[in-house]
Amino acid sequence: MNAMVIVCSVFLGARLGVAYPSMWWGQWKPDGGCSPPEPGDFIMGNTAENGTGKMSLKNLKGDSVEAYALDSSYVLELSSISSGHLLHVSSGQLSSPSVGGMLNCAGRSAAWNSQAAERTVTWTPDAGTQGLVITLAAAEEYLPVGISQLTLNALENEEDKSQQNIPSGSQAQAKDETADPSSLLFP
């Protein structure tokens, strides 16, 4: 009888536990999880699907931007209805994740295992970076992982900054491609 209670408790405890996005890094990709997740990947016992996560890039003053300057750092804001988050950037360096965040893959991935619907992390572009794809994987407990993407381009020159009324050294605004999952492009 006691063995039955222990087995049931362990099984139920596992089903009621939280998903650990930090474990997704090495669990589903031959490269240790340093490439972005895609719909169709098998993650946390489920097939990943298009997600509804929201991402926005903001300058250090808190203004949303549509493009980025190579000489600036930005705050990437993430939100979803899920509480576990794994973030991947195609270029640049992530730093200073919000509470509970961990960095991996030479600063190109961040994960948050603790429960929260909103996260932030600082992103700094690499010199010469002309495009950026941000991929967010989000899941609630052991439900399917939703994958969302945001694509941004660098401002080409100082004239672009002035035409968009963006001071030098500032950022521009992110185009959120997560509103329509059918528009998501995955490499």
mmCIF file with all atom_site columns, C-alpha atoms in Angstrom, residues 19-171:
data_model
loop_
_atom_site.group_PDB
_atom_site.id
_atom_site.type_symbol
_atom_site.label_atom_id
_atom_site.label_alt_id
_atom_site.label_comp_id
_atom_site.label_asym_id
_atom_site.label_entity_id
_atom_site.label_seq_id
_atom_site.pdbx_PDB_ins_code
_atom_site.Cartn_x
_atom_site.Cartn_y
_atom_site.Cartn_z
_atom_site.occupancy
_atom_site.B_iso_or_equiv
_atom_site.pdbx_formal_charge
_atom_site.auth_seq_id
_atom_site.auth_comp_id
_atom_site.auth_asym_id
_atom_site.auth_atom_id
_atom_site.pdbx_PDB_model_num
ATOM 1   C CA . ALA A 1 19  ? 8.674  22.943 -17.135 1.00 0.00 ? 19  ALA A CA 1
ATOM 2   C CA . TYR A 1 20  ? 12.388 23.754 -17.025 1.00 0.00 ? 20  TYR A CA 1
ATOM 3   C CA . PRO A 1 21  ? 13.323 25.643 -20.185 1.00 0.00 ? 21  PRO A CA 1
ATOM 4   C CA . SER A 1 22  ? 17.006 25.538 -19.202 1.00 0.00 ? 22  SER A CA 1
ATOM 5   C CA . MET A 1 23  ? 16.838 21.775 -19.839 1.00 0.00 ? 23  MET A CA 1
ATOM 6   C CA . TRP A 1 24  ? 15.509 22.337 -23.383 1.00 0.00 ? 24  TRP A CA 1
ATOM 7   C CA . TRP A 1 25  ? 18.964 23.532 -24.504 1.00 0.00 ? 25  TRP A CA 1
ATOM 8   C CA . GLY A 1 26  ? 20.536 20.086 -24.633 1.00 0.00 ? 26  GLY A CA 1
ATOM 9   C CA . GLN A 1 27  ? 17.462 17.920 -24.867 1.00 0.00 ? 27  GLN A CA 1
ATOM 10  C CA . TRP A 1 28  ? 16.216 18.477 -28.416 1.00 0.00 ? 28  TRP A CA 1
ATOM 11  C CA . LYS A 1 29  ? 19.040 19.655 -30.665 1.00 0.00 ? 29  LYS A CA 1
ATOM 12  C CA . PRO A 1 30  ? 22.277 17.902 -31.679 1.00 0.00 ? 30  PRO A CA 1
ATOM 13  C CA . ASP A 1 31  ? 24.159 21.197 -31.105 1.00 0.00 ? 31  ASP A CA 1
ATOM 14  C CA . GLY A 1 32  ? 23.137 21.253 -27.442 1.00 0.00 ? 32  GLY A CA 1
ATOM 15  C CA . GLY A 1 33  ? 20.206 23.577 -28.053 1.00 0.00 ? 33  GLY A CA 1
ATOM 16  C CA . CYS A 1 34  ? 22.147 26.547 -29.404 1.00 0.00 ? 34  CYS A CA 1
ATOM 17  C CA . SER A 1 35  ? 20.087 26.724 -32.584 1.00 0.00 ? 35  SER A CA 1
ATOM 18  C CA . PRO A 1 36  ? 16.565 28.158 -32.335 1.00 0.00 ? 36  PRO A CA 1
ATOM 19  C CA . PRO A 1 37  ? 13.587 25.891 -31.653 1.00 0.00 ? 37  PRO A CA 1
ATOM 20  C CA . GLU A 1 38  ? 11.097 25.377 -34.477 1.00 0.00 ? 38  GLU A CA 1
ATOM 21  C CA . PRO A 1 39  ? 7.492  24.235 -34.714 1.00 0.00 ? 39  PRO A CA 1
ATOM 22  C CA . GLY A 1 40  ? 7.546  20.454 -35.071 1.00 0.00 ? 40  GLY A CA 1
ATOM 23  C CA . ASP A 1 41  ? 10.497 19.974 -32.688 1.00 0.00 ? 41  ASP A CA 1
ATOM 24  C CA . PHE A 1 42  ? 9.784  17.472 -29.932 1.00 0.00 ? 42  PHE A CA 1
ATOM 25  C CA . ILE A 1 43  ? 10.184 19.418 -26.663 1.00 0.00 ? 43  ILE A CA 1
ATOM 26  C CA . MET A 1 44  ? 9.052  18.417 -23.179 1.00 0.00 ? 44  MET A CA 1
ATOM 27  C CA . GLY A 1 45  ? 7.177  15.395 -24.510 1.00 0.00 ? 45  GLY A CA 1
ATOM 28  C CA . ASN A 1 46  ? 5.129  17.428 -27.000 1.00 0.00 ? 46  ASN A CA 1
ATOM 29  C CA . THR A 1 47  ? 5.473  18.664 -30.554 1.00 0.00 ? 47  THR A CA 1
ATOM 30  C CA . ALA A 1 48  ? 6.240  22.403 -30.535 1.00 0.00 ? 48  ALA A CA 1
ATOM 31  C CA . GLU A 1 49  ? 3.678  24.600 -32.279 1.00 0.00 ? 49  GLU A CA 1
ATOM 32  C CA . ASN A 1 50  ? 3.320  28.223 -33.381 1.00 0.00 ? 50  ASN A CA 1
ATOM 33  C CA . GLY A 1 51  ? 3.049  30.376 -30.265 1.00 0.00 ? 51  GLY A CA 1
ATOM 34  C CA . THR A 1 52  ? 1.483  33.631 -29.207 1.00 0.00 ? 52  THR A CA 1
ATOM 35  C CA . GLY A 1 53  ? 4.380  35.090 -27.223 1.00 0.00 ? 53  GLY A CA 1
ATOM 36  C CA . LYS A 1 54  ? 4.995  38.827 -27.566 1.00 0.00 ? 54  LYS A CA 1
ATOM 37  C CA . MET A 1 55  ? 8.406  40.447 -27.920 1.00 0.00 ? 55  MET A CA 1
ATOM 38  C CA . SER A 1 56  ? 9.419  44.068 -28.228 1.00 0.00 ? 56  SER A CA 1
ATOM 39  C CA . LEU A 1 57  ? 12.764 45.820 -28.489 1.00 0.00 ? 57  LEU A CA 1
ATOM 40  C CA . LYS A 1 58  ? 13.152 49.061 -26.538 1.00 0.00 ? 58  LYS A CA 1
ATOM 41  C CA . ASN A 1 59  ? 15.929 51.565 -26.198 1.00 0.00 ? 59  ASN A CA 1
ATOM 42  C CA . LEU A 1 60  ? 17.397 52.146 -22.751 1.00 0.00 ? 60  LEU A CA 1
ATOM 43  C CA . LYS A 1 61  ? 14.928 55.033 -22.251 1.00 0.00 ? 61  LYS A CA 1
ATOM 44  C CA . GLY A 1 62  ? 12.028 52.580 -22.671 1.00 0.00 ? 62  GLY A CA 1
ATOM 45  C CA . ASP A 1 63  ? 10.892 53.695 -26.140 1.00 0.00 ? 63  ASP A CA 1
ATOM 46  C CA . SER A 1 64  ? 9.862  50.939 -28.585 1.00 0.00 ? 64  SER A CA 1
ATOM 47  C CA . VAL A 1 65  ? 12.004 50.748 -31.709 1.00 0.00 ? 65  VAL A CA 1
ATOM 48  C CA . GLU A 1 66  ? 11.552 49.407 -35.292 1.00 0.00 ? 66  GLU A CA 1
ATOM 49  C CA . ALA A 1 67  ? 15.216 48.862 -36.150 1.00 0.00 ? 67  ALA A CA 1
ATOM 50  C CA . TYR A 1 68  ? 18.443 48.936 -34.188 1.00 0.00 ? 68  TYR A CA 1
ATOM 51  C CA . ALA A 1 69  ? 21.655 50.936 -34.252 1.00 0.00 ? 69  ALA A CA 1
ATOM 52  C CA . LEU A 1 70  ? 24.879 48.943 -34.080 1.00 0.00 ? 70  LEU A CA 1
ATOM 53  C CA . ASP A 1 71  ? 26.349 51.232 -31.432 1.00 0.00 ? 71  ASP A CA 1
ATOM 54  C CA . SER A 1 72  ? 23.585 50.745 -28.828 1.00 0.00 ? 72  SER A CA 1
ATOM 55  C CA . SER A 1 73  ? 22.231 48.219 -26.373 1.00 0.00 ? 73  SER A CA 1
ATOM 56  C CA . TYR A 1 74  ? 18.521 47.426 -26.066 1.00 0.00 ? 74  TYR A CA 1
ATOM 57  C CA . VAL A 1 75  ? 16.056 45.884 -23.662 1.00 0.00 ? 75  VAL A CA 1
ATOM 58  C CA . LEU A 1 76  ? 14.134 42.977 -25.063 1.00 0.00 ? 76  LEU A CA 1
ATOM 59  C CA . GLU A 1 77  ? 10.753 42.556 -23.358 1.00 0.00 ? 77  GLU A CA 1
ATOM 60  C CA . LEU A 1 78  ? 9.020  39.176 -23.522 1.00 0.00 ? 78  LEU A CA 1
ATOM 61  C CA . SER A 1 79  ? 5.537  38.200 -22.456 1.00 0.00 ? 79  SER A CA 1
ATOM 62  C CA . SER A 1 80  ? 3.278  35.195 -22.863 1.00 0.00 ? 80  SER A CA 1
ATOM 63  C CA . ILE A 1 81  ? 0.482  33.387 -21.082 1.00 0.00 ? 81  ILE A CA 1
ATOM 64  C CA . SER A 1 82  ? 3.045  30.671 -20.294 1.00 0.00 ? 82  SER A CA 1
ATOM 65  C CA . SER A 1 83  ? 5.451  30.800 -17.408 1.00 0.00 ? 83  SER A CA 1
ATOM 66  C CA . GLY A 1 84  ? 8.545  28.991 -18.725 1.00 0.00 ? 84  GLY A CA 1
ATOM 67  C CA . HIS A 1 85  ? 10.607 30.806 -21.384 1.00 0.00 ? 85  HIS A CA 1
ATOM 68  C CA . LEU A 1 86  ? 13.581 30.002 -23.609 1.00 0.00 ? 86  LEU A CA 1
ATOM 69  C CA . LEU A 1 87  ? 14.932 32.809 -25.806 1.00 0.00 ? 87  LEU A CA 1
ATOM 70  C CA . HIS A 1 88  ? 17.347 32.562 -28.740 1.00 0.00 ? 88  HIS A CA 1
ATOM 71  C CA . VAL A 1 89  ? 18.892 35.409 -30.767 1.00 0.00 ? 89  VAL A CA 1
ATOM 72  C CA . SER A 1 90  ? 20.503 34.855 -34.168 1.00 0.00 ? 90  SER A CA 1
ATOM 73  C CA . SER A 1 91  ? 23.190 37.468 -33.532 1.00 0.00 ? 91  SER A CA 1
ATOM 74  C CA . GLY A 1 92  ? 24.471 39.783 -30.847 1.00 0.00 ? 92  GLY A CA 1
ATOM 75  C CA . GLN A 1 93  ? 24.886 39.171 -27.146 1.00 0.00 ? 93  GLN A CA 1
ATOM 76  C CA . LEU A 1 94  ? 22.306 38.786 -24.380 1.00 0.00 ? 94  LEU A CA 1
ATOM 77  C CA . SER A 1 95  ? 23.094 39.970 -20.854 1.00 0.00 ? 95  SER A CA 1
ATOM 78  C CA . SER A 1 96  ? 21.394 40.967 -17.601 1.00 0.00 ? 96  SER A CA 1
ATOM 79  C CA . PRO A 1 97  ? 18.345 38.684 -17.734 1.00 0.00 ? 97  PRO A CA 1
ATOM 80  C CA . SER A 1 98  ? 15.519 39.522 -15.338 1.00 0.00 ? 98  SER A CA 1
ATOM 81  C CA . VAL A 1 99  ? 15.141 37.581 -12.086 1.00 0.00 ? 99  VAL A CA 1
ATOM 82  C CA . GLY A 1 100 ? 15.672 33.851 -12.487 1.00 0.00 ? 100 GLY A CA 1
ATOM 83  C CA . GLY A 1 101 ? 17.190 34.101 -15.976 1.00 0.00 ? 101 GLY A CA 1
ATOM 84  C CA . MET A 1 102 ? 20.217 32.096 -17.082 1.00 0.00 ? 102 MET A CA 1
ATOM 85  C CA . LEU A 1 103 ? 22.421 32.636 -20.142 1.00 0.00 ? 103 LEU A CA 1
ATOM 86  C CA . ASN A 1 104 ? 23.874 29.918 -22.375 1.00 0.00 ? 104 ASN A CA 1
ATOM 87  C CA . CYS A 1 105 ? 25.267 29.369 -25.876 1.00 0.00 ? 105 CYS A CA 1
ATOM 88  C CA . ALA A 1 106 ? 27.837 32.179 -25.653 1.00 0.00 ? 106 ALA A CA 1
ATOM 89  C CA . GLY A 1 107 ? 25.128 34.703 -24.733 1.00 0.00 ? 107 GLY A CA 1
ATOM 90  C CA . ARG A 1 108 ? 22.769 33.792 -27.591 1.00 0.00 ? 108 ARG A CA 1
ATOM 91  C CA . SER A 1 109 ? 20.214 31.993 -25.403 1.00 0.00 ? 109 SER A CA 1
ATOM 92  C CA . ALA A 1 110 ? 18.495 32.759 -22.125 1.00 0.00 ? 110 ALA A CA 1
ATOM 93  C CA . ALA A 1 111 ? 16.088 30.660 -20.081 1.00 0.00 ? 111 ALA A CA 1
ATOM 94  C CA . TRP A 1 112 ? 13.817 31.361 -17.153 1.00 0.00 ? 112 TRP A CA 1
ATOM 95  C CA . ASN A 1 113 ? 12.639 28.358 -15.129 1.00 0.00 ? 113 ASN A CA 1
ATOM 96  C CA . SER A 1 114 ? 10.743 30.353 -12.510 1.00 0.00 ? 114 SER A CA 1
ATOM 97  C CA . GLN A 1 115 ? 7.104  31.176 -13.105 1.00 0.00 ? 115 GLN A CA 1
ATOM 98  C CA . ALA A 1 116 ? 6.352  34.617 -14.547 1.00 0.00 ? 116 ALA A CA 1
ATOM 99  C CA . ALA A 1 117 ? 4.502  35.885 -17.611 1.00 0.00 ? 117 ALA A CA 1
ATOM 100 C CA . GLU A 1 118 ? 6.933  38.746 -18.374 1.00 0.00 ? 118 GLU A CA 1
ATOM 101 C CA . ARG A 1 119 ? 10.725 38.835 -18.736 1.00 0.00 ? 119 ARG A CA 1
ATOM 102 C CA . THR A 1 120 ? 13.434 41.257 -19.810 1.00 0.00 ? 120 THR A CA 1
ATOM 103 C CA . VAL A 1 121 ? 16.987 40.842 -21.041 1.00 0.00 ? 121 VAL A CA 1
ATOM 104 C CA . THR A 1 122 ? 19.532 43.258 -22.512 1.00 0.00 ? 122 THR A CA 1
ATOM 105 C CA . TRP A 1 123 ? 20.644 42.694 -26.121 1.00 0.00 ? 123 TRP A CA 1
ATOM 106 C CA . THR A 1 124 ? 23.719 44.237 -27.751 1.00 0.00 ? 124 THR A CA 1
ATOM 107 C CA . PRO A 1 125 ? 24.255 43.809 -31.511 1.00 0.00 ? 125 PRO A CA 1
ATOM 108 C CA . ASP A 1 126 ? 27.499 42.434 -32.924 1.00 0.00 ? 126 ASP A CA 1
ATOM 109 C CA . ALA A 1 127 ? 29.517 44.817 -35.099 1.00 0.00 ? 127 ALA A CA 1
ATOM 110 C CA . GLY A 1 128 ? 28.260 44.526 -38.667 1.00 0.00 ? 128 GLY A CA 1
ATOM 111 C CA . THR A 1 129 ? 25.027 42.725 -37.712 1.00 0.00 ? 129 THR A CA 1
ATOM 112 C CA . GLN A 1 130 ? 22.455 43.597 -40.373 1.00 0.00 ? 130 GLN A CA 1
ATOM 113 C CA . GLY A 1 131 ? 19.595 41.355 -39.316 1.00 0.00 ? 131 GLY A CA 1
ATOM 114 C CA . LEU A 1 132 ? 18.276 39.757 -36.168 1.00 0.00 ? 132 LEU A CA 1
ATOM 115 C CA . VAL A 1 133 ? 15.816 36.932 -35.586 1.00 0.00 ? 133 VAL A CA 1
ATOM 116 C CA . ILE A 1 134 ? 14.574 36.563 -32.015 1.00 0.00 ? 134 ILE A CA 1
ATOM 117 C CA . THR A 1 135 ? 12.915 33.235 -31.194 1.00 0.00 ? 135 THR A CA 1
ATOM 118 C CA . LEU A 1 136 ? 10.858 32.701 -28.036 1.00 0.00 ? 136 LEU A CA 1
ATOM 119 C CA . ALA A 1 137 ? 9.786  29.257 -26.846 1.00 0.00 ? 137 ALA A CA 1
ATOM 120 C CA . ALA A 1 138 ? 7.202  29.333 -24.054 1.00 0.00 ? 138 ALA A CA 1
ATOM 121 C CA . ALA A 1 139 ? 5.335  26.606 -22.178 1.00 0.00 ? 139 ALA A CA 1
ATOM 122 C CA . GLU A 1 140 ? 3.140  26.198 -19.139 1.00 0.00 ? 140 GLU A CA 1
ATOM 123 C CA . GLU A 1 141 ? 4.089  23.160 -17.081 1.00 0.00 ? 141 GLU A CA 1
ATOM 124 C CA . TYR A 1 142 ? 4.163  20.180 -19.465 1.00 0.00 ? 142 TYR A CA 1
ATOM 125 C CA . LEU A 1 143 ? 1.836  21.557 -22.127 1.00 0.00 ? 143 LEU A CA 1
ATOM 126 C CA . PRO A 1 144 ? 3.053  22.005 -25.729 1.00 0.00 ? 144 PRO A CA 1
ATOM 127 C CA . VAL A 1 145 ? 5.771  24.574 -26.308 1.00 0.00 ? 145 VAL A CA 1
ATOM 128 C CA . GLY A 1 146 ? 4.721  27.589 -28.418 1.00 0.00 ? 146 GLY A CA 1
ATOM 129 C CA . ILE A 1 147 ? 7.342  29.139 -30.711 1.00 0.00 ? 147 ILE A CA 1
ATOM 130 C CA . SER A 1 148 ? 7.176  32.849 -31.675 1.00 0.00 ? 148 SER A CA 1
ATOM 131 C CA . GLN A 1 149 ? 9.607  34.948 -33.718 1.00 0.00 ? 149 GLN A CA 1
ATOM 132 C CA . LEU A 1 150 ? 10.456 38.608 -34.231 1.00 0.00 ? 150 LEU A CA 1
ATOM 133 C CA . THR A 1 151 ? 12.684 39.830 -37.101 1.00 0.00 ? 151 THR A CA 1
ATOM 134 C CA . LEU A 1 152 ? 14.526 43.170 -37.013 1.00 0.00 ? 152 LEU A CA 1
ATOM 135 C CA . ASN A 1 153 ? 16.978 45.018 -39.245 1.00 0.00 ? 153 ASN A CA 1
ATOM 136 C CA . ALA A 1 154 ? 19.803 47.395 -38.440 1.00 0.00 ? 154 ALA A CA 1
ATOM 137 C CA . LEU A 1 155 ? 19.584 51.070 -39.300 1.00 0.00 ? 155 LEU A CA 1
ATOM 138 C CA . GLU A 1 156 ? 21.881 51.573 -42.262 1.00 0.00 ? 156 GLU A CA 1
ATOM 139 C CA . ASN A 1 157 ? 23.327 55.008 -41.469 1.00 0.00 ? 157 ASN A CA 1
ATOM 140 C CA . GLU A 1 158 ? 22.979 58.246 -39.516 1.00 0.00 ? 158 GLU A CA 1
ATOM 141 C CA . GLU A 1 159 ? 20.516 59.569 -42.112 1.00 0.00 ? 159 GLU A CA 1
ATOM 142 C CA . ASP A 1 160 ? 18.135 56.670 -41.347 1.00 0.00 ? 160 ASP A CA 1
ATOM 143 C CA . LYS A 1 161 ? 18.314 57.576 -37.659 1.00 0.00 ? 161 LYS A CA 1
ATOM 144 C CA . SER A 1 162 ? 17.480 61.225 -38.311 1.00 0.00 ? 162 SER A CA 1
ATOM 145 C CA . GLN A 1 163 ? 14.617 60.386 -40.721 1.00 0.00 ? 163 GLN A CA 1
ATOM 146 C CA . GLN A 1 164 ? 13.055 58.198 -38.039 1.00 0.00 ? 164 GLN A CA 1
ATOM 147 C CA . ASN A 1 165 ? 13.760 60.912 -35.457 1.00 0.00 ? 165 ASN A CA 1
ATOM 148 C CA . ILE A 1 166 ? 16.109 58.572 -33.609 1.00 0.00 ? 166 ILE A CA 1
ATOM 149 C CA . PRO A 1 167 ? 19.117 60.094 -31.869 1.00 0.00 ? 167 PRO A CA 1
ATOM 150 C CA . SER A 1 168 ? 22.486 58.521 -32.617 1.00 0.00 ? 168 SER A CA 1
ATOM 151 C CA . GLY A 1 169 ? 23.268 55.682 -30.230 1.00 0.00 ? 169 GLY A CA 1
ATOM 152 C CA . SER A 1 170 ? 19.583 54.927 -29.678 1.00 0.00 ? 170 SER A CA 1
ATOM 153 C CA . GLN A 1 171 ? 17.385 52.112 -30.923 1.00 0.00 ? 171 GLN A CA 1
#
